[in-house]
Amino acid sequence: MSTTQKKTVYPYIPNSTPQARQFMLDAVNAKSVDEFYADIPKHLKLDGLLDLPAPKLSEFGLKRHVQKLLNKNTSTEDNLSFLGGGCYQHHVPSVCDEVNQRSEFVTAYAGEPYDDHGRFQALFEYTSLMGELLEMDVVNVPVYDGFQAAATSIRMACRYTGKRKALISGAINPDKLKMITTYCQADVDIHVIPVDQKTGGLCRASLKDLLDDQTAVVYFDNPNYLGVIEDGEAICSLANEAGAVPAVAVDPISLGVLAPPANYGAKLVTGDIQPLGMHMQFGGGHAGFIASHDEPDMVMQYPSRLFGIAPTEVPGEYGFGDVAFERTSFEKRENGQEYVGTAAVLWGITAGVYLATMGPQGMQEIGEGILQRNCYAKQQLSKLPGVNVPHFDQPHFKEFVVNFDDTGKTVAEINLALQEKGIFAGHDLSADWPELGQSALYCFTEVHTQNDIDTLCQALTEVL
Amino acid sequence: MNYSDTDIRKHRHTDGKPNLRRFHQARWDEPVVMELSAEGERGILIPEAEQAVRDAAANVYDTLPSSMRRKNAPALPEIAQNRVLRHYLRLSQENLGADLQVDIGQGTCTMKYNPKINDQLAYSPKMAELHPLQDESTVQGILEVMHEFEKIIKAISGMDKASFQPRGGSAAIYANAAVIKKYHDAQGNTHKDEIITTMLSHPSDAACAKLFGFKIITLYPDDDGYPDIEALKAAVSERTAGLMITNPEDTGIFNPRIQEFVDIVHEVGGLCAYDQANANGLLGITRARDAGFDLCQFNLHKTFSTPHNSGGPAVGVQAVTKELVPYLPGPLVENDNGRYYLNDDLPHGIGKVAAFYGAASVVLRAYAWVMNLGAEGLKEVAEIAVLNNNYLMGEVLKIKGSSAPWAKGKRRIEQVRYSWEELHRDTGIHSEQLGLRMADYGLHYWTSHHPYLLPEPATFEPTESYSITDMDEYVRTLKAVTEEAYSNPAIVRSAPHNCPIHKIRHDNFDDPERWAVTWRAYCRKHADSSNG
């Protein structure tokens, strides 16, 4: 039996054949590839091979290996899920996947507006569709996620006003506040507006106290992290009267039924487009948008790319390209606005497909359906013994706080028991929101049927 | 030509070599999606709430404050589903993805093959339908993948811990700048307010450091194209907080004195962050930690084969030495006797750099890629990427008007920054114009980041994914285009000819009166040219 080991020819590496390697070495007059690494000092060169697991060389072997790992997961298709808190289970229309799995988009990157015309047009359409949803004229090419968009909107407002005091609603995801704090530390003084415990909304009296003529921006989420729909008009009016920029983060899927923030006075609007056609992917489906009116002083504050429409030399032909590119760090390095890099373009294209598919009717119906399910769920849950909905009288869009203090059980105990019944219960708020006691954030979207909600209530009755 | 022959092949070759492609990209002349609207059409129907649910809710609008009710439906188009699909498929055909061509023209971007099996695995509901707040016991599979991939990154970099939270390469550079800031704050080093970088490192190295209030000192290359070590010595001081540097830089020239750079900065108490965007030629060859670096970052969408996705989603891996672990963003994936969990107990950490844990499905793809190749395969990746690049350089430099300035006669690592200075002097044709003409043959081409340090730059990076035949085709086309620059410059100047559209009139883009970032702005500003 021969013991000579055959060299592996790798399917992803055409020139991994011995013949190709030799042909190229000869062509460049080199004895071995070591010559190309001659500039790397000997003591920096790795001796031998990396310490890595043995490879699964065959595609089938690899597939089996990874599937085995993935099969250890239980997904929201396996279980009934009521998790929200910034990442949402919605139906993803089949055309969204069909388009965003197209190799032409998946494997493209940074081609020119000519050979990559399709990408430019799809992104211009995405910003145009978002512009209609938001009733704003300027929308950026997506940034990393809603957190990043929020942090950038705060910095934009500070540059725009020339001030550094930012008032941030306390009713936002605590992780988002962490992100904003780190991102803005050098140039922004951050003050958190407390949450009104009665309403679950931001405390307007505190906002009034904190506002002064040094305030650059008043930032809040609407609906907020606790699911409460804030009185956006009242908050934006206070900000505008003080000369501060009202910056609002919004769930875009709410905008078929909720007023776009521009209509109640917001000057900067941000959010996350994950609900618009992206699978949750353990948090991998996020992308952020930033929108404003078409005011040049504000437009010049964007760090992100902005794609505009323009004529070509052929009448009737649309072309697209970068608007005011010299704002960016690509053009001006540290003298550009913040920074820009590879972020989440494919999700922007997908959200465009989503909005084009949904249309005005679809967006309105999905919003109404979510409001209805939340009304029903609130009523049903609050009927359960020991279960309270602390902000019951407030309007909620797709999630709300459910309190279990009177059951004598912790959320952790309840959630574990529900999980055993195949239910992912609402997100446990007790660590981050101790003032809410043993509370959880329950989310209901168009994917939930009456039976799903009743199943939840029945299961809760059994475990409480 | 007399075309009575039935042997098609002989008309496809000249002197035994294939002719240039008679390429023409799809040109659908597709309207903007808003123009497709037809009143009442539907793209999808929405699952209605049951009667009992609707009854319980009554009129949901009554629960909303009046200022929070949407008064007019959004002016989105109304389009039947197959018409939406057709529109976007046409746009996809007007886009030149890497799968369709020899994508060695987008230098610095590491356009390698994205294995389809990895996409298929990522599309599995066991990945796609995971909520990030699920109990850890229900996501042990993906946590294990992340933990195992961290081990791989540790082996490749020599670092002690990694975070996959940053959602892109620049985001990881940002996270590294944040750690440098946090570290010095924790040490009470308030005087350390300068970051040193190089002109040939990515612009984000400078821009991200600036976000933390650092003053930026930028080193230019010396006459040989290396970052100038004398300039570094002159720049360092007690104020130096850190060095953020690429190696090889976008020139493809490896800086042999990299450890001296690190030592010089360490001597004054600065930290060194290795921007490993150009790591493809170095996998399994040399490691960041061995050269003394404290932090590094990798772009999974470059070196680790995950798709570029037209510009993300992506992952920038942040990897650090154990001294810097306390400053990482949370949560980190840990393993306790076979149980994987998310550790957010990082009181000194930089907090969050992204929502949740970044793009986990990208990590899954990168993990699958490494698991397919193993240690020998990764070394093969690096060696063939470098061999391909040097082969390509030899062929490109045979073309009249080309040059590879700096480090004359030296080999390159994984890419080369070329210059068409001579061609421009001879013909008046600019590098960008050559690029647009290359697009006529279905090929990408990239110049350089700004500002250009070399006249008429071009950057090619063949990676390990292209065959000799592929590279020969690219070079043959490039040669033909440069010959046109000499013989028929008008055709180059007026390119592209075979793309979905013709030359764009750029005067709109910098004029606030005329720029239009959305269709509604366009209709408002250019009323004459719209239907709306």
XYZ file of C-alpha atoms in Angstrom, chain B:
532
model
C -14.854 38.338 -42.556
C -16.065 35.385 -44.502
C -18.140 33.399 -42.075
C -18.780 30.330 -44.094
C -16.644 28.218 -41.747
C -18.486 25.988 -39.375
C -15.616 25.833 -36.885
C -16.744 28.469 -34.423
C -13.636 28.057 -32.322
C -11.234 29.488 -34.829
C -13.150 32.747 -34.825
C -12.813 32.955 -31.071
C -9.012 32.911 -31.138
C -6.215 34.923 -32.658
C -2.679 33.538 -32.661
C -3.889 30.689 -30.497
C -5.187 33.014 -27.786
C -8.806 33.799 -26.998
C -10.105 37.060 -28.358
C -11.477 39.752 -26.109
C -14.950 39.082 -24.859
C -17.784 40.583 -26.877
C -19.373 41.583 -23.631
C -22.427 43.701 -23.127
C -24.018 44.068 -19.740
C -27.770 43.872 -19.367
C -29.391 47.216 -20.175
C -32.983 47.069 -19.094
C -33.587 50.804 -19.047
C -35.582 50.061 -15.916
C -37.793 52.779 -14.432
C -37.440 53.850 -10.822
C -39.635 51.593 -8.689
C -42.037 54.421 -7.856
C -42.909 54.649 -11.552
C -44.175 51.057 -11.556
C -47.135 51.888 -9.345
C -50.589 50.900 -10.591
C -53.498 51.873 -8.397
C -54.798 49.045 -6.237
C -52.209 46.399 -7.117
C -50.912 44.317 -4.215
C -47.501 42.709 -3.718
C -48.537 40.641 -0.732
C -51.511 40.086 1.551
C -51.144 40.426 5.302
C -52.351 37.838 7.834
C -55.486 39.362 9.314
C -56.177 39.232 13.014
C -59.096 36.965 13.927
C -62.552 38.429 14.545
C -62.259 38.034 18.333
C -58.960 39.908 18.311
C -60.369 42.682 16.148
C -63.435 42.952 18.354
C -61.341 43.192 21.493
C -59.250 45.911 19.941
C -62.254 47.837 18.531
C -60.920 50.911 16.750
C -57.214 50.801 17.458
C -56.725 54.332 16.212
C -58.772 55.549 19.159
C -56.027 54.365 21.495
C -53.469 56.651 19.848
C -52.870 60.316 20.636
C -54.220 62.206 17.647
C -50.816 63.635 16.724
C -49.472 60.087 16.568
C -51.971 58.832 13.979
C -50.803 58.736 10.425
C -53.141 60.989 8.453
C -52.175 60.030 4.905
C -51.048 56.629 3.771
C -47.363 56.634 2.777
C -46.950 57.295 -0.952
C -45.401 53.904 -1.592
C -45.955 52.338 -5.002
C -48.636 49.677 -5.507
C -47.094 46.806 -7.469
C -48.106 43.182 -7.977
C -45.598 40.670 -6.648
C -44.246 39.327 -9.937
C -43.724 42.890 -11.174
C -41.705 43.728 -8.045
C -39.610 40.623 -8.539
C -39.029 41.278 -12.233
C -37.894 44.811 -11.490
C -35.342 43.743 -8.911
C -34.092 40.819 -10.972
C -33.453 43.248 -13.801
C -31.535 45.495 -11.433
C -29.540 42.489 -10.269
C -28.593 41.790 -13.880
C -27.348 45.358 -14.109
C -24.925 44.635 -11.276
C -21.563 42.966 -11.736
C -21.213 40.592 -8.798
C -17.901 38.858 -8.222
C -19.428 35.479 -9.034
C -19.833 36.605 -12.638
C -16.382 37.897 -13.435
C -12.680 37.892 -12.717
C -12.844 40.311 -9.831
C -9.178 41.092 -9.337
C -9.671 44.752 -10.182
C -11.061 45.760 -6.801
C -7.716 45.838 -5.050
C -7.691 46.082 -1.234
C -11.152 44.463 -1.202
C -9.966 40.822 -1.320
C -12.699 39.662 -3.679
C -12.438 35.943 -3.222
C -14.872 33.150 -3.896
C -17.744 32.979 -1.398
C -18.557 29.285 -1.102
C -22.256 28.622 -1.693
C -22.470 25.902 0.914
C -21.703 28.512 3.574
C -24.606 30.660 2.403
C -26.903 27.655 2.393
C -25.955 26.843 5.963
C -26.539 30.435 7.022
C -29.995 30.436 5.419
C -31.004 27.471 7.600
C -33.875 28.372 9.954
C -31.650 27.077 12.758
C -29.538 30.181 12.078
C -31.842 32.631 10.325
C -34.735 32.349 12.771
C -32.813 32.727 16.024
C -33.753 35.640 18.243
C -30.715 37.139 19.981
C -32.454 37.226 23.372
C -33.337 33.531 23.454
C -32.187 31.651 26.507
C -28.580 30.495 26.129
C -29.646 26.873 26.454
C -31.522 27.190 23.140
C -28.636 28.698 21.163
C -25.797 26.412 22.187
C -25.056 25.612 18.535
C -24.360 29.146 17.383
C -22.534 29.998 20.609
C -20.317 26.979 20.043
C -19.632 28.146 16.494
C -18.669 31.583 17.792
C -16.494 30.105 20.504
C -14.771 27.720 18.112
C -14.207 30.491 15.605
C -12.680 32.607 18.333
C -10.146 29.820 18.912
C -9.346 29.900 15.199
C -8.831 33.661 15.288
C -6.620 33.280 18.338
C -4.481 30.744 16.512
C -4.206 32.938 13.411
C -3.439 36.165 15.271
C -1.679 34.928 18.405
C -4.071 37.099 20.428
C -5.847 35.999 23.603
C -9.458 37.023 23.058
C -11.727 38.159 20.245
C -15.025 39.952 19.829
C -17.185 39.584 16.729
C -19.495 42.432 17.639
C -18.240 45.071 15.157
C -20.381 44.984 12.020
C -17.601 45.800 9.570
C -13.867 46.321 9.213
C -14.082 50.016 9.995
C -16.314 49.222 12.974
C -13.550 46.982 14.339
C -11.025 49.760 13.800
C -13.431 51.981 15.731
C -13.637 49.356 18.507
C -9.848 49.188 18.671
C -9.617 52.973 18.959
C -12.216 52.786 21.758
C -10.152 50.197 23.632
C -6.995 52.297 23.289
C -8.890 55.275 24.720
C -10.407 53.249 27.548
C -7.078 51.664 28.435
C -5.323 54.995 28.765
C -8.225 56.473 30.720
C -8.007 53.543 33.116
C -4.270 54.107 33.536
C -4.809 57.813 34.142
C -2.834 58.608 30.999
C -4.735 61.798 30.260
C -1.716 63.241 28.458
C -1.862 60.549 25.793
C -3.876 62.265 23.106
C -2.196 61.374 19.817
C -2.651 58.457 17.450
C -0.128 57.749 14.761
C -1.190 56.133 11.499
C 0.075 55.994 7.947
C -1.197 57.531 4.759
C -1.445 54.100 3.156
C -3.487 52.609 5.991
C -7.275 52.703 5.560
C -8.825 56.178 6.072
C -10.882 54.732 8.946
C -7.756 54.280 11.058
C -7.413 58.050 11.124
C -11.128 58.856 11.182
C -12.078 56.468 14.003
C -9.251 57.600 16.268
C -10.341 61.194 15.727
C -13.803 60.286 17.078
C -12.237 59.743 20.501
C -10.647 63.147 20.458
C -7.220 61.929 19.465
C -5.019 64.169 17.399
C -3.956 62.298 14.276
C -0.381 62.142 13.080
C -0.057 60.637 9.612
C 3.206 59.155 8.387
C 3.954 59.224 4.678
C 5.893 56.534 2.874
C 9.600 56.925 2.415
C 11.236 56.744 -0.997
C 10.912 52.980 -1.030
C 7.227 53.007 -0.133
C 7.701 51.861 3.450
C 6.154 53.851 6.270
C 8.944 56.216 7.243
C 10.560 54.985 10.455
C 12.459 58.237 10.911
C 9.162 60.093 10.740
C 7.789 57.706 13.358
C 10.740 58.392 15.673
C 10.149 62.104 15.249
C 6.416 61.731 15.893
C 6.388 59.609 19.048
C 6.352 61.240 22.420
C 4.769 60.885 25.813
C 1.581 62.029 24.108
C 1.466 58.971 21.852
C -1.560 56.875 22.765
C -1.146 54.381 19.997
C -0.210 53.321 16.511
C -2.868 52.114 14.055
C -1.202 50.643 11.023
C -1.676 48.217 8.146
C 1.006 45.803 6.976
C 1.411 45.247 4.153
C -0.136 48.543 3.284
C -2.184 48.879 0.114
C 1.069 48.779 -1.852
C 1.453 45.082 -1.055
C 4.929 45.770 0.304
C 5.610 44.074 3.643
C 7.263 46.381 6.127
C 10.214 44.347 7.443
C 10.771 46.759 10.326
C 7.250 46.372 11.675
C 8.453 45.102 15.037
C 10.675 48.158 15.415
C 7.625 50.336 14.778
C 5.812 48.514 17.543
C 8.779 48.724 19.912
C 9.198 52.453 19.339
C 5.565 53.075 20.254
C 5.664 50.678 23.215
C 8.687 52.501 24.589
C 6.596 55.607 25.145
C 3.678 53.600 26.573
C 1.518 53.557 23.462
C -0.562 50.626 22.244
C -0.266 49.165 18.770
C -3.265 48.143 16.685
C -2.712 46.083 13.549
C -5.251 46.779 10.818
C -5.266 43.352 9.149
C -7.485 44.209 6.224
C -4.632 42.956 4.058
C -4.100 39.666 5.879
C -4.909 37.335 3.011
C -1.312 36.677 2.034
C -0.202 36.157 5.625
C -2.569 33.481 6.964
C -0.428 30.949 8.764
C 2.729 32.810 7.750
C 3.129 35.485 10.424
C 0.979 36.654 13.327
C 0.085 40.032 14.787
C 1.028 39.082 18.325
C 4.464 37.840 17.309
C 5.340 41.309 16.042
C 4.263 42.704 19.408
C 0.862 44.122 18.523
C -1.659 44.623 21.327
C -4.780 44.656 19.163
C -5.726 43.672 15.644
C -8.740 43.333 13.408
C -9.748 41.110 10.526
C -12.463 41.640 7.942
C -14.393 38.393 7.594
C -15.834 39.647 4.298
C -12.325 39.932 2.908
C -9.836 37.409 4.234
C -12.381 34.858 5.472
C -14.466 34.593 2.291
C -17.831 35.829 3.529
C -19.789 37.705 0.862
C -19.318 41.447 0.528
C -23.097 41.770 0.174
C -22.836 44.898 -1.993
C -21.285 46.573 1.084
C -22.341 44.574 4.138
C -23.594 43.018 6.376
C -20.107 42.123 7.453
C -18.029 41.427 10.529
C -14.836 43.022 11.738
C -13.144 40.773 14.255
C -11.488 42.604 17.122
C -8.715 40.587 18.778
C -6.558 41.658 21.727
C -3.926 40.505 24.206
C -5.000 39.405 27.668
C -4.037 42.784 29.170
C -6.754 44.390 27.076
C -9.506 41.799 27.536
C -11.210 43.811 30.311
C -11.784 46.647 27.850
C -13.552 44.620 25.153
C -17.218 45.241 24.292
C -19.691 42.845 25.874
C -20.881 40.223 25.805
C -18.101 37.733 25.130
C -18.795 34.090 24.380
C -17.421 31.813 27.106
C -17.407 28.115 27.770
C -18.001 26.616 31.189
C -17.492 22.865 31.088
C -19.122 22.487 27.723
C -21.905 24.989 28.394
C -21.571 28.093 26.266
C -22.738 31.412 27.642
C -22.604 35.135 27.023
C -20.484 37.004 29.531
C -21.525 40.617 29.919
C -19.700 41.142 33.184
C -17.160 43.587 31.795
C -17.362 46.621 34.070
C -14.296 48.222 32.493
C -15.278 47.420 28.923
C -16.078 49.893 26.172
C -19.732 48.823 26.415
C -21.376 48.177 23.088
C -20.189 48.807 19.570
C -23.259 47.267 17.932
C -26.685 45.876 18.744
C -26.583 42.365 20.214
C -23.572 40.333 19.046
C -22.953 41.656 15.553
C -23.659 39.591 12.452
C -23.519 36.004 13.752
C -24.512 34.516 10.399
C -21.357 36.045 8.916
C -19.290 34.393 11.660
C -20.950 31.084 10.807
C -19.880 31.386 7.162
C -16.292 32.255 8.095
C -16.170 29.338 10.505
C -17.359 26.980 7.789
C -14.728 28.344 5.422
C -11.875 27.688 7.819
C -13.283 24.284 8.766
C -13.261 23.323 5.111
C -9.649 24.338 4.577
C -7.859 23.615 7.840
C -4.331 24.759 8.610
C -2.815 23.429 5.399
C -5.598 24.960 3.363
C -5.175 28.377 4.978
C -1.490 28.313 4.186
C -2.363 27.320 0.630
C -4.712 30.333 0.514
C -1.913 32.662 1.572
C 0.715 31.187 -0.694
C -1.430 31.052 -3.794
C -2.743 34.570 -3.141
C 0.850 35.785 -3.053
C 1.974 33.681 -5.964
C -1.003 34.822 -8.038
C -0.226 38.421 -7.186
C 3.404 38.197 -8.195
C 2.487 36.361 -11.373
C -0.074 39.038 -12.181
C 2.451 41.789 -11.440
C 4.911 40.261 -13.872
C 2.261 40.245 -16.572
C 0.878 43.744 -15.850
C 4.339 45.258 -15.894
C 4.836 43.968 -19.430
C 2.137 46.416 -20.525
C 3.418 49.658 -21.993
C 2.856 52.641 -19.708
C 2.579 50.667 -16.465
C 4.811 50.674 -13.423
C 4.881 49.478 -9.827
C 6.602 52.334 -8.035
C 8.384 51.911 -4.702
C 10.455 48.942 -3.549
C 11.835 48.419 -7.044
C 12.539 44.842 -7.929
C 10.935 43.550 -4.726
C 8.234 40.953 -4.526
C 4.828 41.937 -3.247
C 2.506 40.192 -0.816
C -1.141 40.022 -1.898
C -1.737 43.133 -3.996
C 0.092 45.863 -5.871
C -0.474 49.548 -6.272
C 0.418 50.302 -9.842
C 0.800 53.622 -11.614
C -0.146 54.592 -15.151
C 1.907 57.766 -14.985
C 3.769 56.986 -18.162
C 0.631 56.008 -20.042
C -1.007 59.219 -18.944
C 1.997 61.243 -20.059
C 1.883 59.527 -23.424
C -1.850 59.572 -24.040
C -3.561 61.984 -21.653
C -5.767 59.104 -20.461
C -6.359 58.883 -16.718
C -6.421 55.744 -14.641
C -10.153 56.223 -13.884
C -10.841 56.275 -17.610
C -9.054 52.973 -18.101
C -11.295 51.643 -15.354
C -14.491 52.654 -17.109
C -13.262 51.085 -20.324
C -12.479 47.849 -18.448
C -16.131 47.827 -17.407
C -16.982 47.553 -21.110
C -15.430 44.102 -20.970
C -17.222 43.095 -17.771
C -14.320 43.694 -15.420
C -13.869 45.831 -12.330
C -10.961 48.176 -11.774
C -10.045 50.343 -8.815
C -7.655 53.244 -8.380
C -6.816 54.105 -4.762
C -8.136 55.823 -1.692
C -7.773 59.591 -1.576
C -5.533 61.464 -1.635
C -3.574 59.713 -4.369
C 0.063 59.400 -3.358
C 1.007 58.013 -6.725
C -0.006 59.568 -9.997
C -2.649 57.603 -11.911
C -2.914 54.744 -9.415
C -4.522 51.341 -9.871
C -4.741 48.495 -7.362
C -5.189 44.852 -8.309
C -5.509 41.939 -5.926
C -5.987 38.510 -7.479
C -6.473 36.544 -4.190
C -6.251 32.744 -4.325
C -9.564 32.472 -6.165
C -8.451 33.118 -9.715
C -6.794 30.725 -12.109
C -3.931 31.462 -14.455
C -6.434 31.643 -17.307
C -8.531 34.134 -15.343
C -5.552 36.362 -14.672
C -4.413 36.101 -18.277
C -7.824 37.253 -19.415
C -7.722 40.228 -17.082
C -4.259 41.217 -18.255
C -5.113 40.653 -21.910
C -8.097 42.940 -21.560
C -6.089 45.530 -19.659
C -3.464 45.448 -22.375
C -6.088 45.922 -25.060
C -7.580 48.873 -23.196
C -4.176 50.517 -22.745
C -3.464 49.991 -26.418
C -6.698 51.772 -27.160
C -5.471 54.626 -24.977
C -2.564 54.975 -27.370
C -4.371 54.260 -30.622
C -7.933 55.412 -30.069
C -8.087 57.483 -26.876
C -11.545 58.796 -27.777
C -13.133 55.408 -27.196
C -11.549 55.200 -23.773
C -12.503 58.752 -22.879
C -16.136 58.182 -23.823
C -16.414 54.838 -21.991
C -18.373 53.062 -20.769
C -20.173 51.881 -23.867
C -21.381 48.420 -22.866
C -22.691 49.093 -19.371
C -26.329 49.480 -18.317
C -26.003 53.262 -18.586
C -23.870 55.956 -20.198
C -21.792 58.743 -18.707
C -23.471 60.329 -15.701
C -23.693 64.094 -15.454
C -22.030 64.649 -12.107
C -22.894 68.309 -11.705
C -26.060 67.355 -9.796
C -24.292 65.646 -6.965
C -22.600 68.568 -5.252
C -25.217 71.227 -5.805
C -27.774 71.495 -2.978
C -30.265 73.030 -5.403
C -30.159 69.986 -7.632
C -29.016 66.987 -5.639
C -31.780 64.495 -4.957
C -31.215 61.649 -2.531
C -34.806 60.391 -2.800
C -37.414 60.270 -5.533
C -39.580 62.763 -3.655
C -36.708 65.256 -3.588
C -36.123 64.637 -7.273
C -39.751 65.267 -8.140
C -39.718 68.462 -6.084
C -36.500 69.859 -7.535
C -36.817 68.659 -11.087
C -40.547 69.007 -11.665
C -40.088 69.181 -15.443
C -38.347 65.845 -15.645
C -40.696 63.785 -13.498
C -44.129 62.336 -14.018
C -45.089 63.285 -10.497
